PDB file of C-alpha atoms in Angstrom:
ATOM      1  CA  UNK A  11       0.000   0.000   0.000  1.00 68.00           C
ATOM      2  CA  UNK A  12       1.315   3.434  -0.978  1.00 85.00           C
ATOM      3  CA  UNK A  13       0.621   5.902   1.802  1.00 92.00           C
ATOM      4  CA  UNK A  14       0.209   9.636   1.280  1.00 97.00           C
ATOM      5  CA  UNK A  15       3.534  10.134   3.056  1.00 98.00           C
ATOM      6  CA  UNK A  16       6.890   8.772   1.928  1.00 97.00           C
ATOM      7  CA  UNK A  17       8.204   6.408   4.621  1.00 97.00           C
ATOM      8  CA  UNK A  18      11.575   7.674   5.804  1.00 97.00           C
ATOM      9  CA  UNK A  19      13.996   5.178   7.424  1.00 97.00           C
ATOM     10  CA  UNK A  20      15.582   7.791   9.680  1.00 96.00           C
ATOM     11  CA  UNK A  21      12.214   9.061  10.895  1.00 97.00           C
ATOM     12  CA  UNK A  22      11.073   5.491  11.440  1.00 98.00           C
ATOM     13  CA  UNK A  23      14.156   4.746  13.523  1.00 98.00           C
ATOM     14  CA  UNK A  24      13.555   7.911  15.539  1.00 97.00           C
ATOM     15  CA  UNK A  25       9.913   7.027  16.105  1.00 98.00           C
ATOM     16  CA  UNK A  26      10.842   3.545  17.265  1.00 98.00           C
ATOM     17  CA  UNK A  27      13.370   5.073  19.675  1.00 98.00           C
ATOM     18  CA  UNK A  28      10.807   7.517  21.049  1.00 98.00           C
ATOM     19  CA  UNK A  29       8.201   4.804  21.469  1.00 98.00           C
ATOM     20  CA  UNK A  30      10.644   2.530  23.226  1.00 98.00           C
ATOM     21  CA  UNK A  31      11.310   5.314  25.728  1.00 98.00           C
ATOM     22  CA  UNK A  32       7.613   6.110  26.211  1.00 98.00           C
ATOM     23  CA  UNK A  33       6.673   2.457  26.649  1.00 98.00           C
ATOM     24  CA  UNK A  34       9.403   2.028  29.225  1.00 98.00           C
ATOM     25  CA  UNK A  35       8.432   5.150  31.180  1.00 98.00           C
ATOM     26  CA  UNK A  36       4.714   4.334  31.328  1.00 98.00           C
ATOM     27  CA  UNK A  37       4.697   0.520  31.169  1.00 97.00           C
ATOM     28  CA  UNK A  38       2.818   0.460  27.881  1.00 97.00           C
ATOM     29  CA  UNK A  39       2.704  -2.813  25.995  1.00 97.00           C
ATOM     30  CA  UNK A  40       3.572  -2.774  22.266  1.00 97.00           C
ATOM     31  CA  UNK A  41      -0.099  -3.147  21.253  1.00 97.00           C
ATOM     32  CA  UNK A  42      -1.458  -0.351  23.440  1.00 98.00           C
ATOM     33  CA  UNK A  43      -0.237   2.490  21.227  1.00 98.00           C
ATOM     34  CA  UNK A  44      -0.369   3.433  17.540  1.00 98.00           C
ATOM     35  CA  UNK A  45       1.291   6.494  15.984  1.00 98.00           C
ATOM     36  CA  UNK A  46       1.590   8.252  12.633  1.00 98.00           C
ATOM     37  CA  UNK A  47       4.110  11.101  12.370  1.00 98.00           C
ATOM     38  CA  UNK A  48       4.575  13.372   9.347  1.00 98.00           C
ATOM     39  CA  UNK A  49       7.109  16.165   8.816  1.00 97.00           C
ATOM     40  CA  UNK A  50       7.244  18.775   6.082  1.00 97.00           C
ATOM     41  CA  UNK A  51      10.334  20.068   4.321  1.00 93.00           C
ATOM     42  CA  UNK A  52      10.370  23.605   2.900  1.00 93.00           C
ATOM     43  CA  UNK A  53       8.782  24.972   0.816  1.00 92.00           C
ATOM     44  CA  UNK A  54       5.865  23.970   3.025  1.00 95.00           C
ATOM     45  CA  UNK A  55       2.741  22.773   1.200  1.00 94.00           C
ATOM     46  CA  UNK A  56       0.371  23.092   4.164  1.00 95.00           C
ATOM     47  CA  UNK A  57      -1.548  26.078   5.540  1.00 90.00           C
ATOM     48  CA  UNK A  58      -0.920  28.030   2.347  1.00 91.00           C
ATOM     49  CA  UNK A  59      -4.463  29.334   1.961  1.00 85.00           C
ATOM     50  CA  UNK A  60      -5.096  26.934  -0.896  1.00 85.00           C
ATOM     51  CA  UNK A  61      -2.154  28.072  -3.019  1.00 91.00           C
ATOM     52  CA  UNK A  62      -1.849  24.589  -4.519  1.00 93.00           C
ATOM     53  CA  UNK A  63      -4.524  22.826  -6.525  1.00 94.00           C
ATOM     54  CA  UNK A  64      -5.594  19.408  -5.296  1.00 95.00           C
ATOM     55  CA  UNK A  65      -3.746  17.736  -8.181  1.00 95.00           C
ATOM     56  CA  UNK A  66      -0.531  19.609  -7.391  1.00 96.00           C
ATOM     57  CA  UNK A  67      -0.901  19.098  -3.654  1.00 96.00           C
ATOM     58  CA  UNK A  68      -1.193  15.316  -3.881  1.00 96.00           C
ATOM     59  CA  UNK A  69       1.934  15.161  -6.053  1.00 95.00           C
ATOM     60  CA  UNK A  70       3.961  16.108  -2.972  1.00 95.00           C
ATOM     61  CA  UNK A  71       4.622  13.336  -0.470  1.00 96.00           C
ATOM     62  CA  UNK A  72       5.898  14.556   2.893  1.00 97.00           C
ATOM     63  CA  UNK A  73       8.208  12.346   4.882  1.00 97.00           C
ATOM     64  CA  UNK A  74       6.654  10.229   7.552  1.00 98.00           C
ATOM     65  CA  UNK A  75       6.756   7.210   9.806  1.00 98.00           C
ATOM     66  CA  UNK A  76       4.166   5.110  11.572  1.00 98.00           C
ATOM     67  CA  UNK A  77       3.875   2.422  14.195  1.00 98.00           C
ATOM     68  CA  UNK A  78       0.809   0.211  13.917  1.00 98.00           C
ATOM     69  CA  UNK A  79      -0.560   2.935  11.667  1.00 98.00           C
ATOM     70  CA  UNK A  80      -2.830   0.513   9.801  1.00 98.00           C
ATOM     71  CA  UNK A  81      -4.408  -1.065  12.888  1.00 98.00           C
ATOM     72  CA  UNK A  82      -8.184  -0.562  13.034  1.00 98.00           C
ATOM     73  CA  UNK A  83      -8.965   0.953  16.426  1.00 98.00           C
ATOM     74  CA  UNK A  84     -12.032   2.487  18.046  1.00 98.00           C
ATOM     75  CA  UNK A  85     -11.441   6.233  17.463  1.00 98.00           C
ATOM     76  CA  UNK A  86     -13.825   7.739  20.040  1.00 98.00           C
ATOM     77  CA  UNK A  87     -14.431  11.408  19.198  1.00 98.00           C
ATOM     78  CA  UNK A  88     -11.638  11.644  16.634  1.00 98.00           C
ATOM     79  CA  UNK A  89     -14.195  10.293  14.138  1.00 98.00           C
ATOM     80  CA  UNK A  90     -15.860  13.702  14.310  1.00 98.00           C
ATOM     81  CA  UNK A  91     -13.162  14.971  11.937  1.00 98.00           C
ATOM     82  CA  UNK A  92     -14.686  12.823   9.196  1.00 98.00           C
ATOM     83  CA  UNK A  93     -18.190  14.060   9.985  1.00 98.00           C
ATOM     84  CA  UNK A  94     -16.883  17.628   9.759  1.00 98.00           C
ATOM     85  CA  UNK A  95     -15.427  17.088   6.285  1.00 98.00           C
ATOM     86  CA  UNK A  96     -18.523  15.208   5.123  1.00 98.00           C
ATOM     87  CA  UNK A  97     -20.811  18.016   6.282  1.00 98.00           C
ATOM     88  CA  UNK A  98     -18.851  20.582   4.274  1.00 98.00           C
ATOM     89  CA  UNK A  99     -18.883  18.277   1.250  1.00 98.00           C
ATOM     90  CA  UNK A 100     -22.655  17.783   1.521  1.00 98.00           C
ATOM     91  CA  UNK A 101     -23.250  21.560   1.687  1.00 98.00           C
ATOM     92  CA  UNK A 102     -20.811  22.202  -1.178  1.00 98.00           C
ATOM     93  CA  UNK A 103     -22.662  19.692  -3.357  1.00 98.00           C
ATOM     94  CA  UNK A 104     -26.102  20.983  -2.380  1.00 98.00           C
ATOM     95  CA  UNK A 105     -27.030  17.730  -0.626  1.00 98.00           C
ATOM     96  CA  UNK A 106     -27.973  19.627   2.545  1.00 97.00           C
ATOM     97  CA  UNK A 107     -28.683  23.300   3.037  1.00 97.00           C
ATOM     98  CA  UNK A 108     -26.374  25.619   4.944  1.00 97.00           C
ATOM     99  CA  UNK A 109     -27.841  26.988   8.152  1.00 97.00           C
ATOM    100  CA  UNK A 110     -26.884  28.722  11.341  1.00 98.00           C
ATOM    101  CA  UNK A 111     -27.968  25.635  13.288  1.00 98.00           C
ATOM    102  CA  UNK A 112     -25.645  23.376  11.272  1.00 98.00           C
ATOM    103  CA  UNK A 113     -22.773  25.809  11.827  1.00 98.00           C
ATOM    104  CA  UNK A 114     -23.516  25.817  15.561  1.00 98.00           C
ATOM    105  CA  UNK A 115     -23.568  22.030  15.659  1.00 98.00           C
ATOM    106  CA  UNK A 116     -20.280  21.723  13.743  1.00 98.00           C
ATOM    107  CA  UNK A 117     -18.610  24.219  16.062  1.00 98.00           C
ATOM    108  CA  UNK A 118     -19.827  22.459  19.207  1.00 98.00           C
ATOM    109  CA  UNK A 119     -18.935  19.049  17.741  1.00 98.00           C
ATOM    110  CA  UNK A 120     -15.304  20.041  17.174  1.00 98.00           C
ATOM    111  CA  UNK A 121     -14.541  22.776  19.692  1.00 97.00           C
ATOM    112  CA  UNK A 122     -16.318  21.188  22.666  1.00 96.00           C
ATOM    113  CA  UNK A 123     -16.600  17.615  21.298  1.00 97.00           C
ATOM    114  CA  UNK A 124     -20.348  17.638  21.968  1.00 97.00           C
ATOM    115  CA  UNK A 125     -21.995  14.260  21.343  1.00 97.00           C
ATOM    116  CA  UNK A 126     -25.415  15.916  21.138  1.00 97.00           C
ATOM    117  CA  UNK A 127     -24.193  18.212  18.360  1.00 98.00           C
ATOM    118  CA  UNK A 128     -22.630  15.252  16.571  1.00 98.00           C
ATOM    119  CA  UNK A 129     -25.943  13.403  16.700  1.00 98.00           C
ATOM    120  CA  UNK A 130     -27.582  16.201  14.719  1.00 98.00           C
ATOM    121  CA  UNK A 131     -24.733  16.277  12.207  1.00 98.00           C
ATOM    122  CA  UNK A 132     -24.954  12.521  11.598  1.00 98.00           C
ATOM    123  CA  UNK A 133     -28.733  12.802  11.201  1.00 98.00           C
ATOM    124  CA  UNK A 134     -28.326  15.539   8.591  1.00 98.00           C
ATOM    125  CA  UNK A 135     -25.608  13.655   6.725  1.00 98.00           C
ATOM    126  CA  UNK A 136     -27.512  10.387   6.554  1.00 98.00           C
ATOM    127  CA  UNK A 137     -31.177  11.348   6.638  1.00 98.00           C
ATOM    128  CA  UNK A 138     -31.652   9.017   9.597  1.00 98.00           C
ATOM    129  CA  UNK A 139     -32.711   9.584  13.179  1.00 98.00           C
ATOM    130  CA  UNK A 140     -32.307   7.625  16.388  1.00 98.00           C
ATOM    131  CA  UNK A 141     -35.361   6.011  17.922  1.00 98.00           C
ATOM    132  CA  UNK A 142     -37.101   2.741  18.734  1.00 98.00           C
ATOM    133  CA  UNK A 143     -36.230  -0.495  16.964  1.00 98.00           C
ATOM    134  CA  UNK A 144     -37.565  -0.839  13.422  1.00 98.00           C
ATOM    135  CA  UNK A 145     -39.113  -3.769  11.507  1.00 98.00           C
ATOM    136  CA  UNK A 146     -36.622  -5.637   9.247  1.00 98.00           C
ATOM    137  CA  UNK A 147     -37.500  -3.851   5.977  1.00 98.00           C
ATOM    138  CA  UNK A 148     -37.396  -0.261   7.212  1.00 98.00           C
ATOM    139  CA  UNK A 149     -34.344  -1.079   9.330  1.00 98.00           C
ATOM    140  CA  UNK A 150     -32.471  -2.331   6.260  1.00 98.00           C
ATOM    141  CA  UNK A 151     -33.233   0.946   4.497  1.00 98.00           C
ATOM    142  CA  UNK A 152     -32.197   2.892   7.594  1.00 98.00           C
ATOM    143  CA  UNK A 153     -28.855   1.038   7.718  1.00 98.00           C
ATOM    144  CA  UNK A 154     -28.197   1.747   4.040  1.00 98.00           C
ATOM    145  CA  UNK A 155     -28.854   5.432   4.548  1.00 98.00           C
ATOM    146  CA  UNK A 156     -26.627   5.610   7.638  1.00 98.00           C
ATOM    147  CA  UNK A 157     -23.743   4.115   5.636  1.00 98.00           C
ATOM    148  CA  UNK A 158     -23.665   7.033   3.201  1.00 98.00           C
ATOM    149  CA  UNK A 159     -20.701   8.523   5.071  1.00 98.00           C
ATOM    150  CA  UNK A 160     -18.749   5.309   4.593  1.00 98.00           C
ATOM    151  CA  UNK A 161     -19.671   5.223   0.903  1.00 98.00           C
ATOM    152  CA  UNK A 162     -18.443   8.771   0.387  1.00 98.00           C
ATOM    153  CA  UNK A 163     -15.058   8.223   1.965  1.00 98.00           C
ATOM    154  CA  UNK A 164     -14.629   4.814   0.327  1.00 96.00           C
ATOM    155  CA  UNK A 165     -15.134   6.570  -3.023  1.00 96.00           C
ATOM    156  CA  UNK A 166     -11.888   8.485  -2.459  1.00 96.00           C
ATOM    157  CA  UNK A 167      -8.737   6.869  -3.883  1.00 94.00           C
ATOM    158  CA  UNK A 168      -7.135   6.682  -0.454  1.00 97.00           C
ATOM    159  CA  UNK A 169      -5.630   3.286   0.444  1.00 96.00           C
ATOM    160  CA  UNK A 170      -5.502   4.426   4.073  1.00 97.00           C
ATOM    161  CA  UNK A 171      -9.294   4.078   4.243  1.00 97.00           C
ATOM    162  CA  UNK A 172      -9.387   0.332   3.637  1.00 96.00           C
ATOM    163  CA  UNK A 173     -11.471  -1.343   6.342  1.00 97.00           C
ATOM    164  CA  UNK A 174     -12.448   1.809   8.239  1.00 98.00           C
ATOM    165  CA  UNK A 175     -15.961   2.372   9.578  1.00 98.00           C
ATOM    166  CA  UNK A 176     -17.613   5.681  10.481  1.00 98.00           C
ATOM    167  CA  UNK A 177     -21.349   5.112  10.703  1.00 98.00           C
ATOM    168  CA  UNK A 178     -21.986   5.335  14.453  1.00 98.00           C
ATOM    169  CA  UNK A 179     -22.964   8.233  16.667  1.00 98.00           C
ATOM    170  CA  UNK A 180     -20.846   8.815  19.771  1.00 96.00           C
ATOM    171  CA  UNK A 181     -22.663   8.259  23.048  1.00 95.00           C
ATOM    172  CA  UNK A 182     -22.357   8.996  26.730  1.00 90.00           C
ATOM    173  CA  UNK A 183     -24.343   6.146  28.244  1.00 91.00           C
ATOM    174  CA  UNK A 184     -24.489   4.081  25.040  1.00 93.00           C
ATOM    175  CA  UNK A 185     -26.867   3.439  22.137  1.00 97.00           C
ATOM    176  CA  UNK A 186     -30.497   2.392  22.500  1.00 98.00           C
ATOM    177  CA  UNK A 187     -33.224   1.150  20.173  1.00 98.00           C
ATOM    178  CA  UNK A 188     -32.316   1.061  16.496  1.00 98.00           C
ATOM    179  CA  UNK A 189     -28.865   2.450  17.292  1.00 98.00           C
ATOM    180  CA  UNK A 190     -28.151  -0.491  19.611  1.00 98.00           C
ATOM    181  CA  UNK A 191     -29.276  -2.951  16.936  1.00 98.00           C
ATOM    182  CA  UNK A 192     -27.150  -1.174  14.328  1.00 98.00           C
ATOM    183  CA  UNK A 193     -23.904  -1.352  16.296  1.00 98.00           C
ATOM    184  CA  UNK A 194     -24.301  -5.144  16.576  1.00 98.00           C
ATOM    185  CA  UNK A 195     -24.805  -7.575  19.412  1.00 97.00           C
ATOM    186  CA  UNK A 196     -21.072  -7.640  20.131  1.00 97.00           C
ATOM    187  CA  UNK A 197     -20.420  -4.077  18.908  1.00 97.00           C
ATOM    188  CA  UNK A 198     -18.901  -5.490  15.732  1.00 97.00           C
ATOM    189  CA  UNK A 199     -20.173  -2.509  13.710  1.00 98.00           C
ATOM    190  CA  UNK A 200     -18.669   0.143  15.945  1.00 98.00           C
ATOM    191  CA  UNK A 201     -16.532   2.895  14.445  1.00 98.00           C
ATOM    192  CA  UNK A 202     -12.960   1.951  13.566  1.00 98.00           C
ATOM    193  CA  UNK A 203     -10.150   4.057  12.131  1.00 98.00           C
ATOM    194  CA  UNK A 204      -6.390   3.990  11.754  1.00 98.00           C
ATOM    195  CA  UNK A 205      -3.864   6.658  12.650  1.00 98.00           C
ATOM    196  CA  UNK A 206      -2.730   6.666   9.004  1.00 98.00           C
ATOM    197  CA  UNK A 207      -6.278   7.412   7.789  1.00 98.00           C
ATOM    198  CA  UNK A 208      -6.739  10.239  10.267  1.00 98.00           C
ATOM    199  CA  UNK A 209      -3.329  11.674   9.395  1.00 98.00           C
ATOM    200  CA  UNK A 210      -4.281  11.816   5.717  1.00 98.00           C
ATOM    201  CA  UNK A 211      -7.573  13.565   6.465  1.00 98.00           C
ATOM    202  CA  UNK A 212      -5.849  16.219   8.604  1.00 98.00           C
ATOM    203  CA  UNK A 213      -3.133  16.549   5.949  1.00 98.00           C
ATOM    204  CA  UNK A 214      -5.848  17.339   3.383  1.00 98.00           C
ATOM    205  CA  UNK A 215      -7.484  19.928   5.657  1.00 98.00           C
ATOM    206  CA  UNK A 216      -4.178  21.637   6.450  1.00 98.00           C
ATOM    207  CA  UNK A 217      -3.277  21.479   2.767  1.00 97.00           C
ATOM    208  CA  UNK A 218      -6.426  23.324   1.761  1.00 97.00           C
ATOM    209  CA  UNK A 219      -7.777  20.512  -0.432  1.00 97.00           C
ATOM    210  CA  UNK A 220     -10.522  19.072   1.808  1.00 98.00           C
ATOM    211  CA  UNK A 221     -13.661  20.017  -0.159  1.00 98.00           C
ATOM    212  CA  UNK A 222     -12.281  23.461  -1.088  1.00 97.00           C
ATOM    213  CA  UNK A 223      -9.612  25.894   0.037  1.00 97.00           C
ATOM    214  CA  UNK A 224     -12.145  28.131   1.777  1.00 97.00           C
ATOM    215  CA  UNK A 225     -13.901  25.240   3.511  1.00 97.00           C
ATOM    216  CA  UNK A 226     -10.556  23.734   4.560  1.00 97.00           C
ATOM    217  CA  UNK A 227      -9.670  27.021   6.227  1.00 97.00           C
ATOM    218  CA  UNK A 228     -13.035  27.107   7.993  1.00 98.00           C
ATOM    219  CA  UNK A 229     -12.497  23.560   9.270  1.00 98.00           C
ATOM    220  CA  UNK A 230      -8.934  24.328  10.355  1.00 98.00           C
ATOM    221  CA  UNK A 231     -10.119  27.340  12.347  1.00 98.00           C
ATOM    222  CA  UNK A 232     -12.505  25.118  14.339  1.00 98.00           C
ATOM    223  CA  UNK A 233      -9.586  22.833  15.208  1.00 98.00           C
ATOM    224  CA  UNK A 234      -7.453  25.643  16.671  1.00 98.00           C
ATOM    225  CA  UNK A 235      -6.461  24.964  20.293  1.00 97.00           C
ATOM    226  CA  UNK A 236      -4.948  27.240  22.899  1.00 94.00           C
ATOM    227  CA  UNK A 237      -3.432  26.567  26.285  1.00 90.00           C
ATOM    228  CA  UNK A 238      -6.209  26.912  28.874  1.00 90.00           C
ATOM    229  CA  UNK A 239      -5.872  29.398  31.709  1.00 86.00           C
ATOM    230  CA  UNK A 240      -6.634  26.670  34.248  1.00 87.00           C
ATOM    231  CA  UNK A 241      -6.570  22.859  34.220  1.00 85.00           C
ATOM    232  CA  UNK A 242      -9.868  21.074  33.645  1.00 86.00           C
ATOM    233  CA  UNK A 243     -12.010  20.131  36.611  1.00 85.00           C
ATOM    234  CA  UNK A 244     -11.615  16.587  37.965  1.00 82.00           C
ATOM    235  CA  UNK A 245     -13.250  14.139  35.600  1.00 80.00           C
ATOM    236  CA  UNK A 246     -13.331  16.696  32.764  1.00 84.00           C
ATOM    237  CA  UNK A 247     -11.091  17.053  29.694  1.00 89.00           C
ATOM    238  CA  UNK A 248     -10.264  20.133  27.593  1.00 92.00           C
ATOM    239  CA  UNK A 249      -8.527  18.512  24.561  1.00 95.00           C
ATOM    240  CA  UNK A 250      -5.244  20.227  25.503  1.00 96.00           C
ATOM    241  CA  UNK A 251      -4.278  19.249  29.031  1.00 96.00           C
ATOM    242  CA  UNK A 252      -3.077  15.659  28.977  1.00 96.00           C
ATOM    243  CA  UNK A 253      -3.016  15.554  25.187  1.00 98.00           C
ATOM    244  CA  UNK A 254      -0.402  16.240  22.512  1.00 98.00           C
ATOM    245  CA  UNK A 255      -0.767  20.021  22.702  1.00 97.00           C
ATOM    246  CA  UNK A 256       0.492  20.145  26.267  1.00 97.00           C
ATOM    247  CA  UNK A 257       3.809  18.652  25.159  1.00 98.00           C
ATOM    248  CA  UNK A 258       4.448  21.182  22.387  1.00 98.00           C
ATOM    249  CA  UNK A 259       6.578  24.287  23.012  1.00 97.00           C
ATOM    250  CA  UNK A 260       4.915  27.587  23.893  1.00 95.00           C
ATOM    251  CA  UNK A 261       4.190  29.615  20.810  1.00 96.00           C
ATOM    252  CA  UNK A 262       3.247  26.552  18.745  1.00 97.00           C
ATOM    253  CA  UNK A 263       0.141  26.935  16.602  1.00 98.00           C
ATOM    254  CA  UNK A 264      -2.009  23.892  17.271  1.00 98.00           C
ATOM    255  CA  UNK A 265      -4.974  22.393  15.435  1.00 98.00           C
ATOM    256  CA  UNK A 266      -6.263  19.167  16.931  1.00 98.00           C
ATOM    257  CA  UNK A 267      -9.113  16.806  17.804  1.00 98.00           C
ATOM    258  CA  UNK A 268      -8.930  14.526  20.807  1.00 98.00           C
ATOM    259  CA  UNK A 269     -10.947  11.460  21.699  1.00 97.00           C
ATOM    260  CA  UNK A 270     -11.205   9.790  25.069  1.00 96.00           C
ATOM    261  CA  UNK A 271     -13.267   7.203  26.927  1.00 95.00           C
ATOM    262  CA  UNK A 272     -12.634   4.960  29.901  1.00 94.00           C
ATOM    263  CA  UNK A 273     -10.673   2.688  27.549  1.00 96.00           C
ATOM    264  CA  UNK A 274      -8.901   4.974  25.063  1.00 97.00           C
ATOM    265  CA  UNK A 275      -7.006   8.266  24.948  1.00 98.00           C
ATOM    266  CA  UNK A 276      -6.390   9.586  21.434  1.00 98.00           C
ATOM    267  CA  UNK A 277      -5.261  12.794  19.818  1.00 98.00           C
ATOM    268  CA  UNK A 278      -4.730  13.977  16.255  1.00 98.00           C
ATOM    269  CA  UNK A 279      -2.809  17.190  15.723  1.00 98.00           C
ATOM    270  CA  UNK A 280      -1.420  19.400  12.993  1.00 98.00           C
ATOM    271  CA  UNK A 281       0.967  21.975  14.447  1.00 98.00           C
ATOM    272  CA  UNK A 282       3.416  24.687  13.487  1.00 97.00           C
ATOM    273  CA  UNK A 283       6.381  25.134  15.813  1.00 97.00           C
ATOM    274  CA  UNK A 284       7.514  28.653  16.827  1.00 96.00           C
ATOM    275  CA  UNK A 285      10.150  28.315  14.084  1.00 94.00           C
ATOM    276  CA  UNK A 286       7.324  27.871  11.560  1.00 94.00           C
ATOM    277  CA  UNK A 287       8.113  24.212  10.887  1.00 96.00           C
ATOM    278  CA  UNK A 288       4.895  22.205  10.492  1.00 97.00           C
ATOM    279  CA  UNK A 289       4.288  18.690  11.703  1.00 98.00           C
ATOM    280  CA  UNK A 290       1.472  16.187  12.020  1.00 98.00           C
ATOM    281  CA  UNK A 291       1.090  13.655  14.805  1.00 98.00           C
ATOM    282  CA  UNK A 292      -1.728  11.175  15.422  1.00 98.00           C
ATOM    283  CA  UNK A 293      -1.581   8.934  18.480  1.00 98.00           C
ATOM    284  CA  UNK A 294      -3.998   6.283  19.734  1.00 98.00           C
ATOM    285  CA  UNK A 295      -3.718   4.705  23.174  1.00 98.00           C
ATOM    286  CA  UNK A 296      -5.875   1.694  24.021  1.00 97.00           C
ATOM    287  CA  UNK A 297      -5.919   0.783  27.706  1.00 95.00           C
ATOM    288  CA  UNK A 298      -8.427   1.098  30.505  1.00 94.00           C
ATOM    289  CA  UNK A 299      -5.504   1.966  32.788  1.00 93.00           C
ATOM    290  CA  UNK A 300      -3.542   4.349  30.570  1.00 96.00           C
ATOM    291  CA  UNK A 301      -6.611   6.156  29.210  1.00 95.00           C
ATOM    292  CA  UNK A 302      -6.688   8.074  32.483  1.00 93.00           C
ATOM    293  CA  UNK A 303      -3.001   9.038  32.321  1.00 95.00           C
ATOM    294  CA  UNK A 304      -2.518  12.686  31.345  1.00 95.00           C
ATOM    295  CA  UNK A 305       1.245  12.416  31.020  1.00 97.00           C
ATOM    296  CA  UNK A 306       1.716   9.951  28.143  1.00 98.00           C
ATOM    297  CA  UNK A 307       0.621  12.030  25.162  1.00 98.00           C
ATOM    298  CA  UNK A 308       2.413  15.233  26.233  1.00 98.00           C
ATOM    299  CA  UNK A 309       5.583  13.224  26.845  1.00 98.00           C
ATOM    300  CA  UNK A 310       5.380  11.631  23.405  1.00 98.00           C
ATOM    301  CA  UNK A 311       4.837  15.013  21.748  1.00 98.00           C
ATOM    302  CA  UNK A 312       7.757  16.607  23.578  1.00 98.00           C
ATOM    303  CA  UNK A 313      10.116  13.808  22.540  1.00 98.00           C
ATOM    304  CA  UNK A 314       8.945  14.048  18.912  1.00 98.00           C
ATOM    305  CA  UNK A 315       9.540  17.819  18.874  1.00 97.00           C
ATOM    306  CA  UNK A 316      13.008  17.379  20.362  1.00 95.00           C
ATOM    307  CA  UNK A 317      13.940  15.337  17.318  1.00 92.00           C
ATOM    308  CA  UNK A 318      12.307  17.831  14.944  1.00 91.00           C
ATOM    309  CA  UNK A 319      14.276  20.816  16.250  1.00 83.00           C
ATOM    310  CA  UNK A 320      17.506  18.820  16.744  1.00 68.00           C
ATOM    311  CA  UNK A 321      17.486  16.091  14.080  1.00 56.00           C
TER     312      UNK A 321
END
C-alpha cells in the first residue's frame, strides 16, 4: 500500500526510539499504542491558503513514519473529523442546506466535542434519526442510509481508508433502540479508524484541499487549540491538558481533535512550531488503565519535537 507520506527510514528509527522510551516510562505494551508522524520540508505545502490545486498538492509526499498505523482501532471522538469534512462536502454539493444551526452544531462538535451536536450532524448527513427499533424492511433501508458517510469516503482513492468504519454516533451512556441494533450484538459494527487514515484527512485539511480551500480554512479554524488558563475540573477534559498540545513548546500553533473514553485516549494534531516548521502527529492509546493518564501524550509530543528541532 502506498501511503500519502513517503516512509523515511531515519524518521522510522527515531519514532521507534521515542516509542521505546515512552513504553518504558509508562509501562505500555507494544499493542497499546499506535502512531503516525509526518514532517514537512520547505517549501511547506500546508496552511498556504489553498495556493496549490488538489492535483498539485497530492503530487507532494511529505516524509513520515508510523507504528501500527494501519491497525483498526475504536477512534472515540476523533471520528468527528470525518463528519466535519462530510458536512462541508454535503453543503458544497447541495445535498444539505447551509444553516446557522448546522454551523452551531459543527462548532460544538469540534470545539467542545459535543456528542449531542454530533448526533444532529450525523442525522443531517444520513437522513436518519435515532429512535425505537424498526421492523426488518425499514431497518435495512435505515442502515443503508446511515452508511452514506462510509460510501463517500470509500469513493476516495485513499488506500488508508481500507477497512475503516464511520457510521456510528458517539454516546455517553451508550446506544439504544435502532442504534443499539445497528452497532451489533457484540459491537462489531462500531466505528474503527487507523492513525494513518486520520493523518491523511488532517493533511488534506491543512493542505487546503478538503472540499475546497475556503472550507478547509473554515475547518482548520474550528480545530485551533490554545493553552487553557486553568486545568480542567476533575473528571473533565479540555482537549489540551493531557493531550499532545500540552507537550508542544509555547508559541506553537495547534490544530487538533482529541478522543477519550474509559478505555482509550487519542489525539490527532497538525501543528506549526515557533520556528514555523509544520508537523502532524496522530496517536492512539488503548488501555483502561492508561486512558486516564494525562502524562503519556504530552511526553510523546515533547520527545517528537526534540527530534524535529535537533534532528
